[in-house]
Amino acid sequence: MARLIEELRKLPGIGTKSAQRLAFHILRSSADDAEALAEAVREVKARLQLCSICNNITDVDPCLYCASPTRNQRLVCVVEEPTNIATIEKTHYNGVYHVLHGTLSPLHGVGPEHLRVGNLESRVERGDVDEVILATSPTVEGEATAHYLAGALRRGQMRISRIATGVPAGSDIEYVDEVTMTRALEGRRSV
Amino acid sequence: MARLIEELRKLPGIGTKSAQRLAFHILRSSADDAEALAEAVREVKARLQLCSICNNITDVDPCLYCASPTRNQRLVCVVEEPTNIATIEKTHYNGVYHVLHGTLSPLHGVGPEHLRVGNLESRVERGDVDEVILATSPTVEGEATAHYLAGALRRGQMRISRIATGVPAGSDIEYVDEVTMTRALEGRRSV
C-alpha cells in the first residue's frame, strides 16, 4: 500500500492526501478494475511512442499526419504540446506538425537545449519544408520560444510565420485588453 | 409622479418596476440631489454634441482628436461606439477616429442608411485620408459593417485595413475556439 501511494504521489498535481485517497479507492475496487488500470498504464508505455519525424504521440511511427499522402508535408505547424494539435485540427489546416513538448522558460531553467527541435532542424536543413508556422501561444514563454525558433530555423527562402494575435472572433473590442488591442492594430491587414 | 415614472421607463434596461423604484428614490432624496440630477440631465444635452468631423461625443467642435496638431489626421480608425475610443487610446495609436454609433444589423432592420458614415465619405472623397482602419468588433454585425464599409469607402490608392482577429495576448491556444484559431492561422504573418 505504501508503495502504491508513493508511486501515485509522483503524478503531477497529486499530493500525499490525494495519493492515499486514490490508493484506497483502488484497494476497494474489483480485481478486474485494478487489473484494467495496471494494464492500461503498462500498455500506454509499451504501445505509444513519439513520432520520429514530428514528436507527436503515436502508436505507429511515423504518425498518421506524417504518413498522410493527402497532407501538405512541406507546411509544418510548430506547437507546444500534443494536445494543441486537436485545436488546430478543428480548422481547415492541412499541413503537418512539429511538437516541442514544452516552451522556453528561463525562469524555470528551461533553455533551448530542452526543446525537442533537432528533428525539425533536420527537416528544414534537408530542404523538406516550404513554411514553418510558429503556433506557440502568445504568452511570455510562447513568444520567447517563437522568437528563438524564428532565429534558429531561418534558411534561405523558407517562409517562417507566426499565428495572428488579435481580438478573438465573436468578441466585442470593448472587452479586449490593451496588449491584444495593440497587437490587433499592428497586425491589421489590407482588405 | 406618474410622469417621472413614464420618463424613466424610456431609458434602456429600465422597466416599470425599476422606474418606480428610481422615482421613489428621487422622491425621498434631498431637494439638492434632485436638482443636481435634473441639471446634469439638462446640461449633458445642452453642452455635449457630436463632433462634426468624426461623430465623437464632445463639448467642443471639432473634438480634441480632430483638432490635435500632433495626431496623424490622415489615419482614421473607424469604431462602433464612442466608448471604443478609450480602448484604442490605451494603445500607441496616434491617428484620429470615426464613430459609427452602431453596426449593420439586418435582423434588427439596421441598414447602411442608419450608419453615420456621410462625413467619413466626405473626408475620403476630398482625399484627406491615407488609411482607414476598420476597428469594428469581429462579431457578425461588426464583420458585416466592416465588409460594407470596405466597399463603400474604396477610393484610388487609399489603404483600407481590418484589425487582426486571433489568439488574445497571454492566452493559451488550448482555450481558443475554432473560428479564432482558423483566423489566427489565416492571418499569420511572416517573421
Tab-separated table of C-alpha atoms in Angstrom:
chain	number	residue	atom	x	y	z
A	1	MET	CA	0.000	0.000	0.000
A	2	ALA	CA	2.812	2.427	0.912
A	3	ARG	CA	4.483	1.629	-2.405
A	4	LEU	CA	1.285	2.390	-4.387
A	5	ILE	CA	0.827	5.681	-2.522
A	6	GLU	CA	4.447	6.561	-3.238
A	7	GLU	CA	4.042	5.807	-6.976
A	8	LEU	CA	0.775	7.766	-7.235
A	9	ARG	CA	2.408	10.725	-5.493
A	10	LYS	CA	4.839	11.058	-8.415
A	11	LEU	CA	1.965	12.071	-10.699
A	12	PRO	CA	1.585	15.823	-11.322
A	13	GLY	CA	-0.992	17.523	-9.090
A	14	ILE	CA	-1.266	14.509	-6.746
A	15	GLY	CA	-0.131	15.150	-3.162
A	16	THR	CA	0.059	12.685	-0.267
A	17	LYS	CA	-3.628	13.092	0.642
A	18	SER	CA	-4.841	12.577	-2.920
A	19	ALA	CA	-2.499	9.617	-3.364
A	20	GLN	CA	-3.935	7.987	-0.225
A	21	ARG	CA	-7.491	8.581	-1.426
A	22	LEU	CA	-6.707	7.080	-4.844
A	23	ALA	CA	-4.892	4.114	-3.289
A	24	PHE	CA	-7.852	3.335	-1.017
A	25	HIS	CA	-10.206	3.612	-3.985
A	26	ILE	CA	-8.102	1.097	-5.922
A	27	LEU	CA	-7.990	-1.186	-2.858
A	28	ARG	CA	-11.802	-1.167	-2.640
A	29	SER	CA	-12.379	-1.610	-6.398
A	30	SER	CA	-12.795	-5.019	-8.044
A	31	ALA	CA	-9.783	-7.099	-9.040
A	32	ASP	CA	-10.842	-6.610	-12.680
A	33	ASP	CA	-10.821	-2.827	-12.406
A	34	ALA	CA	-7.425	-2.817	-10.711
A	35	GLU	CA	-6.006	-5.140	-13.373
A	36	ALA	CA	-7.507	-2.987	-16.173
A	37	LEU	CA	-5.851	0.122	-14.717
A	38	ALA	CA	-2.496	-1.628	-14.312
A	39	GLU	CA	-2.685	-2.979	-17.859
A	40	ALA	CA	-3.655	0.410	-19.290
A	41	VAL	CA	-0.666	2.037	-17.570
A	42	ARG	CA	1.666	-0.670	-18.875
A	43	GLU	CA	0.211	-0.577	-22.373
A	44	VAL	CA	0.430	3.192	-22.814
A	45	LYS	CA	4.204	2.944	-22.373
A	46	ALA	CA	4.528	-0.252	-24.414
A	47	ARG	CA	2.382	0.888	-27.339
A	48	LEU	CA	2.691	4.660	-27.548
A	49	GLN	CA	5.829	6.468	-28.589
A	50	LEU	CA	6.857	9.775	-30.084
A	51	CYS	CA	6.778	10.101	-33.857
A	52	SER	CA	10.397	10.205	-35.054
A	53	ILE	CA	9.540	12.970	-37.548
A	54	CYS	CA	7.290	15.339	-35.568
A	55	ASN	CA	7.360	14.173	-31.887
A	56	ASN	CA	3.580	13.689	-31.820
A	57	ILE	CA	2.362	10.879	-29.556
A	58	THR	CA	1.526	7.912	-31.760
A	59	ASP	CA	1.161	4.137	-31.836
A	60	VAL	CA	2.777	3.865	-35.271
A	61	ASP	CA	5.943	5.590	-36.453
A	62	PRO	CA	5.720	7.823	-38.431
A	63	CYS	CA	2.419	9.148	-37.063
A	64	LEU	CA	-0.744	9.337	-39.159
A	65	TYR	CA	-0.132	13.008	-40.017
A	66	CYS	CA	3.464	12.488	-41.156
A	67	ALA	CA	2.453	9.399	-43.167
A	68	SER	CA	-0.571	11.021	-44.830
A	69	PRO	CA	-0.316	11.359	-48.629
A	70	THR	CA	-3.163	13.926	-48.716
A	71	ARG	CA	-1.497	16.410	-46.365
A	72	ASN	CA	0.970	19.079	-47.381
A	73	GLN	CA	4.166	17.603	-45.894
A	74	ARG	CA	6.073	20.817	-46.695
A	75	LEU	CA	3.948	23.001	-44.406
A	76	VAL	CA	4.879	22.462	-40.742
A	77	CYS	CA	2.921	23.912	-37.826
A	78	VAL	CA	5.005	24.038	-34.614
A	79	VAL	CA	3.009	23.559	-31.391
A	80	GLU	CA	3.935	23.365	-27.720
A	81	GLU	CA	2.080	20.183	-26.733
A	82	PRO	CA	0.454	17.190	-28.482
A	83	THR	CA	-2.973	18.394	-27.253
A	84	ASN	CA	-2.553	21.602	-29.309
A	85	ILE	CA	-2.825	19.503	-32.472
A	86	ALA	CA	-6.510	18.858	-31.669
A	87	THR	CA	-7.134	22.633	-31.560
A	88	ILE	CA	-5.527	23.147	-34.962
A	89	GLU	CA	-7.243	20.086	-36.475
A	90	LYS	CA	-10.608	21.807	-35.841
A	91	THR	CA	-9.625	24.347	-38.501
A	92	HIS	CA	-9.115	23.586	-42.216
A	93	TYR	CA	-5.353	23.236	-41.683
A	94	ASN	CA	-3.968	20.536	-43.952
A	95	GLY	CA	-0.231	20.586	-43.296
A	96	VAL	CA	1.763	18.585	-40.762
A	97	TYR	CA	3.102	19.319	-37.268
A	98	HIS	CA	6.104	19.521	-35.012
A	99	VAL	CA	5.584	19.126	-31.267
A	100	LEU	CA	8.091	20.859	-28.969
A	101	HIS	CA	6.878	19.239	-25.725
A	102	GLY	CA	7.408	22.495	-23.870
A	103	THR	CA	8.430	26.122	-24.212
A	104	LEU	CA	11.482	28.140	-23.318
A	105	SER	CA	11.213	29.276	-19.722
A	106	PRO	CA	14.468	30.798	-18.457
A	107	LEU	CA	12.926	31.433	-15.017
A	108	HIS	CA	12.357	27.679	-14.657
A	109	GLY	CA	15.733	26.782	-16.149
A	110	VAL	CA	14.245	25.589	-19.468
A	111	GLY	CA	16.631	26.663	-22.222
A	112	PRO	CA	16.832	25.889	-25.968
A	113	GLU	CA	18.662	22.613	-25.223
A	114	HIS	CA	15.497	21.275	-23.549
A	115	LEU	CA	13.246	21.834	-26.603
A	116	ARG	CA	12.805	18.811	-28.872
A	117	VAL	CA	13.716	20.644	-32.027
A	118	GLY	CA	16.564	18.579	-33.547
A	119	ASN	CA	14.385	16.576	-35.955
A	120	LEU	CA	12.666	19.790	-37.130
A	121	GLU	CA	16.057	21.373	-37.803
A	122	SER	CA	16.985	18.290	-39.846
A	123	ARG	CA	13.791	18.541	-41.946
A	124	VAL	CA	14.486	22.217	-42.603
A	125	GLU	CA	18.173	21.525	-43.315
A	126	ARG	CA	17.239	18.896	-45.916
A	127	GLY	CA	15.048	21.458	-47.716
A	128	ASP	CA	11.878	19.464	-46.984
A	129	VAL	CA	9.917	22.470	-45.705
A	130	ASP	CA	8.355	25.437	-47.557
A	131	GLU	CA	6.897	27.146	-44.482
A	132	VAL	CA	7.140	26.798	-40.726
A	133	ILE	CA	4.128	28.238	-38.854
A	134	LEU	CA	5.050	29.083	-35.263
A	135	ALA	CA	1.813	28.285	-33.403
A	136	THR	CA	3.083	28.553	-29.838
A	137	SER	CA	0.724	30.520	-27.566
A	138	PRO	CA	1.046	34.327	-27.403
A	139	THR	CA	2.186	34.041	-23.772
A	140	VAL	CA	5.591	35.188	-22.487
A	141	GLU	CA	7.052	31.676	-22.849
A	142	GLY	CA	5.329	31.002	-26.185
A	143	GLU	CA	6.553	34.295	-27.658
A	144	ALA	CA	10.106	33.695	-26.411
A	145	THR	CA	10.020	30.229	-27.978
A	146	ALA	CA	8.675	31.550	-31.300
A	147	HIS	CA	11.364	34.240	-31.332
A	148	TYR	CA	14.106	31.693	-30.640
A	149	LEU	CA	12.839	29.294	-33.326
A	150	ALA	CA	12.495	32.070	-35.933
A	151	GLY	CA	16.233	32.661	-35.499
A	152	ALA	CA	17.286	29.038	-35.231
A	153	LEU	CA	15.310	27.766	-38.261
A	154	ARG	CA	15.994	30.571	-40.752
A	155	ARG	CA	17.219	29.009	-44.024
A	156	GLY	CA	17.267	30.660	-47.484
A	157	GLN	CA	13.830	31.242	-48.968
A	158	MET	CA	11.850	29.154	-46.441
A	159	ARG	CA	8.948	31.156	-45.007
A	160	ILE	CA	8.651	31.395	-41.221
A	161	SER	CA	5.324	32.752	-39.985
A	162	ARG	CA	3.605	33.466	-36.681
A	163	ILE	CA	-0.117	32.970	-35.978
A	164	ALA	CA	-2.080	36.204	-35.544
A	165	THR	CA	-2.566	37.775	-32.133
A	166	GLY	CA	-5.758	39.829	-32.025
A	167	VAL	CA	-9.337	40.206	-30.918
A	168	PRO	CA	-10.955	36.736	-30.662
A	169	ALA	CA	-13.763	36.032	-33.139
A	170	GLY	CA	-17.140	36.988	-31.652
A	171	SER	CA	-15.632	39.296	-29.008
A	172	ASP	CA	-16.550	42.922	-28.582
A	173	ILE	CA	-13.435	45.119	-28.707
A	174	GLU	CA	-14.854	46.763	-25.571
A	175	TYR	CA	-13.626	43.783	-23.535
A	176	VAL	CA	-10.178	43.452	-25.049
A	177	ASP	CA	-7.012	44.217	-23.069
A	178	GLU	CA	-4.578	46.840	-24.298
A	179	VAL	CA	-1.795	44.424	-25.320
A	180	THR	CA	-4.211	42.469	-27.526
A	181	MET	CA	-5.641	45.714	-28.970
A	182	THR	CA	-2.115	46.950	-29.723
A	183	ARG	CA	-1.308	43.699	-31.496
A	184	ALA	CA	-4.635	43.759	-33.367
A	185	LEU	CA	-3.807	47.233	-34.708
A	186	GLU	CA	-0.189	46.337	-35.544
A	187	GLY	CA	-1.376	43.175	-37.273
A	188	ARG	CA	-4.066	44.856	-39.336
A	189	ARG	CA	-4.366	43.628	-42.919
A	190	SER	CA	-5.357	45.442	-46.069
A	191	VAL	CA	-8.845	44.500	-47.265
B	1	MET	CA	-45.009	61.041	-10.037
B	2	ALA	CA	-46.612	59.094	-12.905
B	3	ARG	CA	-44.893	61.441	-15.348
B	4	LEU	CA	-41.446	60.815	-13.788
B	5	ILE	CA	-42.015	57.037	-13.882
B	6	GLU	CA	-43.052	57.313	-17.508
B	7	GLU	CA	-39.916	59.304	-18.403
B	8	LEU	CA	-37.598	56.936	-16.535
B	9	ARG	CA	-39.197	53.966	-18.279
B	10	LYS	CA	-37.926	55.301	-21.614
B	11	LEU	CA	-34.333	54.633	-20.523
B	12	PRO	CA	-32.788	51.396	-21.857
B	13	GLY	CA	-32.956	48.476	-19.410
B	14	ILE	CA	-35.445	50.238	-17.128
B	15	GLY	CA	-38.826	48.570	-16.852
B	16	THR	CA	-41.900	49.721	-14.906
B	17	LYS	CA	-40.707	48.210	-11.609
B	18	SER	CA	-37.227	49.769	-11.865
B	19	ALA	CA	-38.718	53.102	-12.909
B	20	GLN	CA	-40.987	53.078	-9.826
B	21	ARG	CA	-38.043	52.235	-7.557
B	22	LEU	CA	-35.936	55.040	-9.070
B	23	ALA	CA	-38.824	57.502	-8.848
B	24	PHE	CA	-39.404	56.738	-5.155
B	25	HIS	CA	-35.676	57.091	-4.518
B	26	ILE	CA	-35.715	60.538	-6.123
B	27	LEU	CA	-38.842	61.468	-4.129
B	28	ARG	CA	-37.095	60.561	-0.860
B	29	SER	CA	-33.766	62.220	-1.745
B	30	SER	CA	-32.962	65.836	-0.815
B	31	ALA	CA	-34.130	68.736	-2.984
B	32	ASP	CA	-30.440	69.449	-3.769
B	33	ASP	CA	-29.828	65.941	-5.066
B	34	ALA	CA	-32.962	66.016	-7.202
B	35	GLU	CA	-31.983	69.409	-8.625
B	36	ALA	CA	-28.404	68.210	-9.321
B	37	LEU	CA	-29.747	65.225	-11.282
B	38	ALA	CA	-32.182	67.367	-13.257
B	39	GLU	CA	-29.446	69.895	-14.032
B	40	ALA	CA	-26.971	67.160	-15.085
B	41	VAL	CA	-29.551	65.691	-17.477
B	42	ARG	CA	-30.274	69.135	-18.938
B	43	GLU	CA	-26.597	70.051	-19.198
B	44	VAL	CA	-25.484	66.893	-20.976
B	45	LYS	CA	-27.823	67.752	-23.840
B	46	ALA	CA	-27.015	71.460	-23.755
B	47	ARG	CA	-23.226	71.087	-23.611
B	48	LEU	CA	-22.349	67.837	-25.387
B	49	GLN	CA	-22.712	67.277	-29.081
B	50	LEU	CA	-21.298	65.072	-31.805
B	51	CYS	CA	-18.077	66.193	-33.475
B	52	SER	CA	-18.976	67.332	-36.993
B	53	ILE	CA	-15.889	65.587	-38.388
B	54	CYS	CA	-15.802	62.221	-36.586
B	55	ASN	CA	-19.119	61.886	-34.634
B	56	ASN	CA	-17.283	61.502	-31.313
B	57	ILE	CA	-19.131	62.927	-28.294
B	58	THR	CA	-17.523	66.239	-27.447
B	59	ASP	CA	-18.101	69.591	-25.752
B	60	VAL	CA	-16.161	71.464	-28.445
B	61	ASP	CA	-16.490	71.049	-32.188
B	62	PRO	CA	-14.260	69.730	-33.723
B	63	CYS	CA	-13.360	67.315	-30.905
B	64	LEU	CA	-9.924	67.243	-29.269
B	65	TYR	CA	-8.741	64.397	-31.522
B	66	CYS	CA	-9.818	66.055	-34.764
B	67	ALA	CA	-8.314	69.384	-33.624
B	68	SER	CA	-4.995	67.899	-32.461
B	69	PRO	CA	-1.930	69.092	-34.414
B	70	THR	CA	0.196	66.206	-33.066
B	71	ARG	CA	-2.062	63.441	-34.372
B	72	ASN	CA	-1.947	61.953	-37.845
B	73	GLN	CA	-5.165	63.398	-39.277
B	74	ARG	CA	-4.796	61.205	-42.387
B	75	LEU	CA	-5.095	57.910	-40.479
B	76	VAL	CA	-8.709	57.215	-39.482
B	77	CYS	CA	-9.769	54.385	-37.156
B	78	VAL	CA	-13.481	53.525	-37.555
B	79	VAL	CA	-15.185	52.327	-34.351
B	80	GLU	CA	-18.737	51.311	-33.471
B	81	GLU	CA	-19.259	53.414	-30.338
B	82	PRO	CA	-17.616	56.432	-28.634
B	83	THR	CA	-16.554	54.152	-25.740
B	84	ASN	CA	-14.397	52.111	-28.150
B	85	ILE	CA	-12.096	55.126	-28.493
B	86	ALA	CA	-10.965	54.614	-24.884
B	87	THR	CA	-9.904	51.037	-25.730
B	88	ILE	CA	-7.840	52.195	-28.703
B	89	GLU	CA	-6.368	55.154	-26.798
B	90	LYS	CA	-4.737	52.653	-24.393
B	91	THR	CA	-2.513	51.566	-27.299
B	92	HIS	CA	0.096	53.760	-29.009
B	93	TYR	CA	-2.387	54.682	-31.750
B	94	ASN	CA	-1.851	58.268	-32.854
B	95	GLY	CA	-4.344	58.769	-35.659
B	96	VAL	CA	-7.909	60.056	-35.471
B	97	TYR	CA	-11.320	58.374	-35.356
B	98	HIS	CA	-14.712	57.981	-36.941
B	99	VAL	CA	-17.621	56.824	-34.768
B	100	LEU	CA	-20.446	54.932	-36.495
B	101	HIS	CA	-22.823	54.912	-33.496
B	102	GLY	CA	-23.921	51.394	-34.359
B	103	THR	CA	-23.386	48.486	-36.710
B	104	LEU	CA	-25.291	46.987	-39.578
B	105	SER	CA	-27.860	44.543	-38.257
B	106	PRO	CA	-30.282	43.399	-40.957
B	107	LEU	CA	-32.148	41.212	-38.452
B	108	HIS	CA	-32.958	44.327	-36.428
B	109	GLY	CA	-33.692	46.408	-39.503
B	110	VAL	CA	-30.465	48.434	-39.263
B	111	GLY	CA	-29.209	49.015	-42.805
B	112	PRO	CA	-26.412	51.159	-44.280
B	113	GLU	CA	-28.693	54.217	-44.240
B	114	HIS	CA	-28.687	54.123	-40.422
B	115	LEU	CA	-24.890	54.285	-40.088
B	116	ARG	CA	-23.453	57.771	-39.564
B	117	VAL	CA	-20.936	57.494	-42.344
B	118	GLY	CA	-21.618	60.513	-44.576
B	119	ASN	CA	-18.944	62.765	-43.058
B	120	LEU	CA	-16.361	59.948	-43.348
B	121	GLU	CA	-17.252	59.512	-47.022
B	122	SER	CA	-16.729	63.260	-47.492
B	123	ARG	CA	-13.275	63.124	-45.866
B	124	VAL	CA	-12.292	60.219	-48.104
B	125	GLU	CA	-13.799	61.910	-51.170
B	126	ARG	CA	-11.735	65.067	-50.519
B	127	GLY	CA	-8.545	62.941	-50.440
B	128	ASP	CA	-7.933	63.784	-46.775
B	129	VAL	CA	-7.286	60.154	-45.745
B	130	ASP	CA	-4.305	57.841	-46.368
B	131	GLU	CA	-5.685	54.845	-44.490
B	132	VAL	CA	-8.984	53.791	-42.947
B	133	ILE	CA	-8.616	51.142	-40.216
B	134	LEU	CA	-11.877	49.218	-39.764
B	135	ALA	CA	-11.873	48.552	-35.994
B	136	THR	CA	-15.412	47.248	-35.617
B	137	SER	CA	-15.626	44.113	-33.437
B	138	PRO	CA	-15.092	40.699	-35.050
B	139	THR	CA	-18.734	39.830	-34.335
B	140	VAL	CA	-21.336	39.040	-37.028
B	141	GLU	CA	-22.570	42.661	-37.057
B	142	GLY	CA	-19.067	44.136	-36.824
B	143	GLU	CA	-17.785	41.995	-39.700
B	144	ALA	CA	-20.802	42.829	-41.852
B	145	THR	CA	-20.226	46.523	-41.148
B	146	ALA	CA	-16.503	46.296	-41.969
B	147	HIS	CA	-17.307	44.472	-45.206
B	148	TYR	CA	-19.869	47.085	-46.208
B	149	LEU	CA	-17.515	49.990	-45.415
B	150	ALA	CA	-14.595	48.391	-47.284
B	151	GLY	CA	-16.766	48.500	-50.398
B	152	ALA	CA	-18.345	51.891	-49.792
B	153	LEU	CA	-15.107	53.764	-48.990
B	154	ARG	CA	-12.803	52.302	-51.663
B	155	ARG	CA	-11.087	55.207	-53.476
B	156	GLY	CA	-7.913	55.029	-55.609
B	157	GLN	CA	-4.759	54.351	-53.627
B	158	MET	CA	-6.248	54.824	-50.145
B	159	ARG	CA	-5.468	51.852	-47.901
B	160	ILE	CA	-8.372	50.154	-46.127
B	161	SER	CA	-7.343	47.741	-43.379
B	162	ARG	CA	-9.007	45.484	-40.809
B	163	ILE	CA	-7.732	44.876	-37.267
B	164	ALA	CA	-6.359	41.375	-36.658
B	165	THR	CA	-8.556	38.574	-35.374
B	166	GLY	CA	-6.538	35.990	-33.471
B	167	VAL	CA	-5.481	34.463	-30.198
B	168	PRO	CA	-5.592	37.161	-27.469
B	169	ALA	CA	-2.227	38.106	-25.932
B	170	GLY	CA	-1.482	35.969	-22.887
B	171	SER	CA	-3.942	33.219	-23.855
B	172	ASP	CA	-3.033	29.584	-24.279
B	173	ILE	CA	-4.104	28.320	-27.710
B	174	GLU	CA	-5.576	25.355	-25.815
B	175	TYR	CA	-8.533	27.560	-24.831
B	176	VAL	CA	-9.184	29.160	-28.205
B	177	ASP	CA	-12.314	28.411	-30.242
B	178	GLU	CA	-12.012	27.034	-33.757
B	179	VAL	CA	-13.160	30.185	-35.569
B	180	THR	CA	-10.491	32.255	-33.801
B	181	MET	CA	-7.844	29.575	-34.460
B	182	THR	CA	-8.823	29.489	-38.139
B	183	ARG	CA	-8.483	33.272	-38.346
B	184	ALA	CA	-5.181	33.192	-36.434
B	185	LEU	CA	-3.768	30.733	-38.993
B	186	GLU	CA	-5.180	32.637	-41.991
B	187	GLY	CA	-3.822	35.883	-40.568
B	188	ARG	CA	-0.326	34.555	-39.867
B	189	ARG	CA	2.481	36.942	-40.681
B	190	SER	CA	5.998	36.265	-41.914
B	191	VAL	CA	8.599	36.815	-39.188
